[in-house]
Amino acid sequence: MTHWGSYTATVTGNRITAITGHRDDPDPSELLGNIASTVTHRSRVTKPSFRRGWLENGPGPADRRGSEEFVELEWDEALDLLAAEIDRVRTDHGNKAIYAGSYGWASAGRFHHAQSQLHRFLKQAGGYVAGVNSYSTGCSEVIFPHLLGNTFELYRKHTHWQQLADNTDLIVAFGGIPTKNMAVVPGGITVHNARPGIAEVVAAGTRIVAVTPIKPDLKGAESADSQVEWWPIVPATDTAMMLALAHTLIVENLVDEGFIATYTDGYDEFAHDVLGLSTGAPRTAEWAESITGFPADKIRELARNMAAGRTFITVGWSLQRSKYGEQPMWAALNLACLLGHIGLPGGGFGHGYGSMGDVGAGRGMTPLPAFPQGPNPIDDFIPVARVSDMLLNPGGEFEYNGEIRRYPDVKMVYWAGGNPFHHHQDLDRLERAFSAVDTVVVHEPYWTSSAKHADIVLPCTLSVEREDIGGSRQDSHVIAMHALLSPVGEARDDFAIFTDLADRLGFAQQFTEGLSPREWLEKMYSTWAVEVGGSQPTELPNFETFWQDGDVRVPGADSARDHVMFGQFRADPVAHRLPTPSGLIQISSPVVASFGYDDCPGHPTWLEPEEWLGSPLAQKFPLHLIADQPAGRLHSQLDMGEISMAHKVSGRERMRMHPDNAKERGITDGDVVRVFNDKGECLAGVQVTETIRRDVVQLPTGAWFDPQILDGRRICAHGNPNVLTTDQGTSRLAQGCSGAHALVQVCLLGVALPQVQAFEPPVIVSRKRD
Ligand SMILES: Nc1nc2c(c(=O)[nH]1)N[C@H]1C(S)=C(S)[C@@H](COP(=O)(O)OP(=O)(O)OC[C@H]3O[C@@H](n4cnc5c(=O)[nH]c(N)nc54)[C@H](O)[C@@H]3O)O[C@H]1N2
Ligand SMILES: Nc1nc2c(c(=O)[nH]1)N[C@H]1C(S)=C(S)[C@@H](COP(=O)(O)OP(=O)(O)OC[C@H]3O[C@@H](n4cnc5c(=O)[nH]c(N)nc54)[C@H](O)[C@@H]3O)O[C@H]1N2
Ligand SMILES: [Mo]
């Protein structure tokens, strides 16, 4: 199992020769094609490796991280040194000096999940500073609890595609419903039902309005182009459009007043602002026209259409990954409240259709086999995307969700299963942040840029090199993940590494509980079988049979197919009171208002970001870059794989550009260009296409960071857009990642094309003996 699907592999010798999707999967992902070619790639880490300066001079701040050579050591010595360093840091500075947020997706598999292993280990070692929330939904995880109280339904029990097909007249999708994203689920997915689901929706005659600067790639809807309308909005202006839609609903008496009165709180304050009663600036369709790029008539007509039939509004996760990303989340919810279809079959509000493969799967939530974690003795945390801020401002204050907190003084950064030099914003700044600490430890199968920026790199196995149990929150199957290959080089499982470290620190028995990995799998499976089997544990096969069969269907996996989101609340808002201050949906929030944040006031509002096409900065950098998820891989994983490479242009990440913008710059399809702004520069290979709005360019994330000097400037030669993005929280409320957008300029390369070096291992030298 992978995050992008379950499969069967044919192995000949120690090589994978064929991979086919799971027999029950109607739509296996092409990303499976990245696996076979990457297992033995030269970028694998094969031995424990230490940055030479760290080994020779000991721990301490170092700006050579990322450019220095490495020395390989034997495992025993490597683990002795690392255990001693962990002990030094916790003894001299306390466990608050260890940051192990370790954000990242690692691999599928419930036992060998790298973060779970790291967190269990460090909890038993005295604790660590954690990261909270995610890059994916940094705003909605913080704002929606204020508005809906319980967000369980929003994330875990969404309206099924079939229900939309049966009931919905109009779907308005802010962010589109990008098919490219729907192969993926954290932990894996066995039955990809999004494409067939969309086909059903379209076959039923439902109209889909996809509001996005990039033309939707809705697979399953090819036969019905006319039903899927592309509304190419100016990026980052969705809130303005939503407020204008609300304005039309209010002034044309299309608001469902019964719904507002019974199920919501704070409408008057919101409506007052939308009508401009105290500001003198009503949010009319005309007002929104100049911001969003849509004619006022069209906006008004959409509002009327929304009120005329059963309407489902979905807002993609991407809209929150930019400055003031809380606003479109909240505004979209309010719009759904005004229409009053929340809690009716196929109506209301959804979040993330097209962001993840299981949204719309209707699977309910069953428990999963789990590796126990235990409590963290340290309660310091940061919102994940504030990592550079923390490392650069030890002891500094930051605000978050109504609190004022302080950054801990971190001396050791420990990462297992993530790639911050892919995922974080403003990579130059991240490099400065990493140089400030004493020691950086990374567990990695590959020489990623993050591994190259570490002091201690320990080589890890891939999931094809070990046994595990695969499962995810809403999947139909639990998968027996058999080991397919023997590990490359001296790679070891994260579990084995932590066991030996725990042994050196005196708590091996507590860490392993005396169990081998296979015994852990048996225990996790059996515990789970009893938990979901309940009174009928015989429903599920025993471990041996499960292991032999290769998978098992999860009991009750289809239980939520007919679930109507917020249906119970609608039926009885007293008995099913929401856990919000009013018990109702907060159209305005006195709690959020009480925080006094100008960057996230008490109701949604249009806040002009620094980087959008209407801002002064656009004079200098006139193109709006969208740095979204890559179609050909998961994030940065297996970037050298066959499918990922096939999506590149001249070996660089592919950037989509409108023909007018290309012509203005003398750029033709296939050119490699410079993409730059005040923060940095990268190269990209251009695809000229009308499937993108004019003045918008799309350069997905995940090309391995490849810093090189070109013409005296430091650039990424491979196309990682995070050299261009701003490292700023979305607001003081959520402090989410705002990396999806940046203003840039693009020009022809003008010099010889430098070679991509991202996949080359660092220089390995032998140890200096004294
Ligand atoms: N500009 C911009 N930036 C973004 C985004 C954006 O939209 N725009 N999106 C953000 C989002 S939503 C996300 S989720 C992040 C993703 O960022 P990450 O989750 O950090 O990206 P991955 O490439 O999945 O990194 C996982 C790493 O784990 C390693 N790994 C795999 N298996 C194992 C294992 O068993 N053990 C160990 N130790 N390591 C393993 C892989 O080799 C890989 O390097 O990026 C974020 N960054
Ligand atoms: N193939 C593949 N699938 C993935 C992933 C991957 O790496 N590869 N990553 C997974 C992860 S971790 C996550 S969190 C999800 C993320 O899911 P999303 O956040 O939904 O995905 P993105 O690709 O960042 O953005 C989706 C689309 O939003 C639109 N968009 C961007 N900015 C704006 C805007 O300002 N306004 C409007 N209206 N639309 C805008 C663009 O069309 C863009 O392609 O994807 C998951 N799926
Ligand atoms: Mo994500």
Short mmCIF file of C-alpha atoms in Angstrom, two decimals, residues 42 66 419 421-422 427-428 431 447-450 452-453 636 639 645 648 650-653 681-684 702-710 713-723 753-761:
data_model
loop_
_atom_site.label_atom_id
_atom_site.label_comp_id
_atom_site.label_asym_id
_atom_site.label_seq_id
_atom_site.Cartn_x
_atom_site.Cartn_y
_atom_site.Cartn_z
CA ARG A 42 21.77 6.37 -6.72
CA GLY A 66 23.64 22.02 3.10
CA ASN A 419 11.12 16.91 3.69
CA PHE A 421 13.45 21.66 2.16
CA HIS A 422 10.66 20.67 -0.18
CA LEU A 427 13.97 28.09 1.59
CA ASP A 428 16.83 30.58 2.01
CA GLU A 431 18.49 27.37 5.58
CA TRP A 447 19.54 12.10 -0.12
CA THR A 448 16.84 14.74 -0.20
CA SER A 449 17.78 18.34 0.29
CA SER A 450 16.68 18.04 3.92
CA LYS A 452 21.85 17.22 2.84
CA HIS A 453 21.07 19.98 5.37
CA SER A 636 8.65 15.41 -3.35
CA ASP A 639 10.66 12.74 -7.86
CA MET A 645 10.06 12.65 -14.80
CA LYS A 648 8.87 17.52 -16.48
CA SER A 650 13.88 19.38 -20.04
CA GLY A 651 14.21 17.78 -16.62
CA ARG A 652 12.73 20.85 -14.85
CA GLU A 653 9.39 21.19 -13.14
CA GLU A 681 14.73 32.44 -8.28
CA CYS A 682 14.22 29.05 -9.85
CA LEU A 683 14.23 27.57 -13.31
CA ALA A 684 11.19 25.90 -14.85
CA GLY A 702 7.97 18.89 -5.07
CA ALA A 703 10.91 19.22 -7.47
CA TRP A 704 13.91 18.45 -5.26
CA PHE A 705 15.61 21.67 -4.22
CA ASP A 706 18.75 22.18 -6.28
CA PRO A 707 20.60 25.30 -5.14
CA GLN A 708 23.24 26.47 -7.64
CA ILE A 709 24.91 29.74 -8.54
CA LEU A 710 23.88 31.11 -11.94
CA ARG A 713 22.65 34.61 -8.23
CA ARG A 714 21.63 31.68 -6.07
CA ILE A 715 18.86 29.80 -7.83
CA CYS A 716 17.11 26.44 -7.73
CA ALA A 717 18.01 24.84 -11.05
CA HIS A 718 15.23 22.29 -10.82
CA GLY A 719 12.04 24.27 -10.15
CA ASN A 720 11.16 24.21 -6.45
CA PRO A 721 8.66 27.09 -6.07
CA ASN A 722 9.37 27.42 -2.36
CA VAL A 723 12.38 29.62 -3.14
CA LEU A 753 21.24 25.47 -19.15
CA PRO A 754 22.81 24.20 -15.90
CA GLN A 755 22.51 20.51 -15.18
CA VAL A 756 20.12 19.28 -12.53
CA GLN A 757 22.13 18.06 -9.54
CA ALA A 758 19.31 17.51 -7.08
CA PHE A 759 19.48 13.74 -7.35
CA GLU A 760 23.24 13.47 -6.80
CA PRO A 761 24.33 12.31 -3.34
#
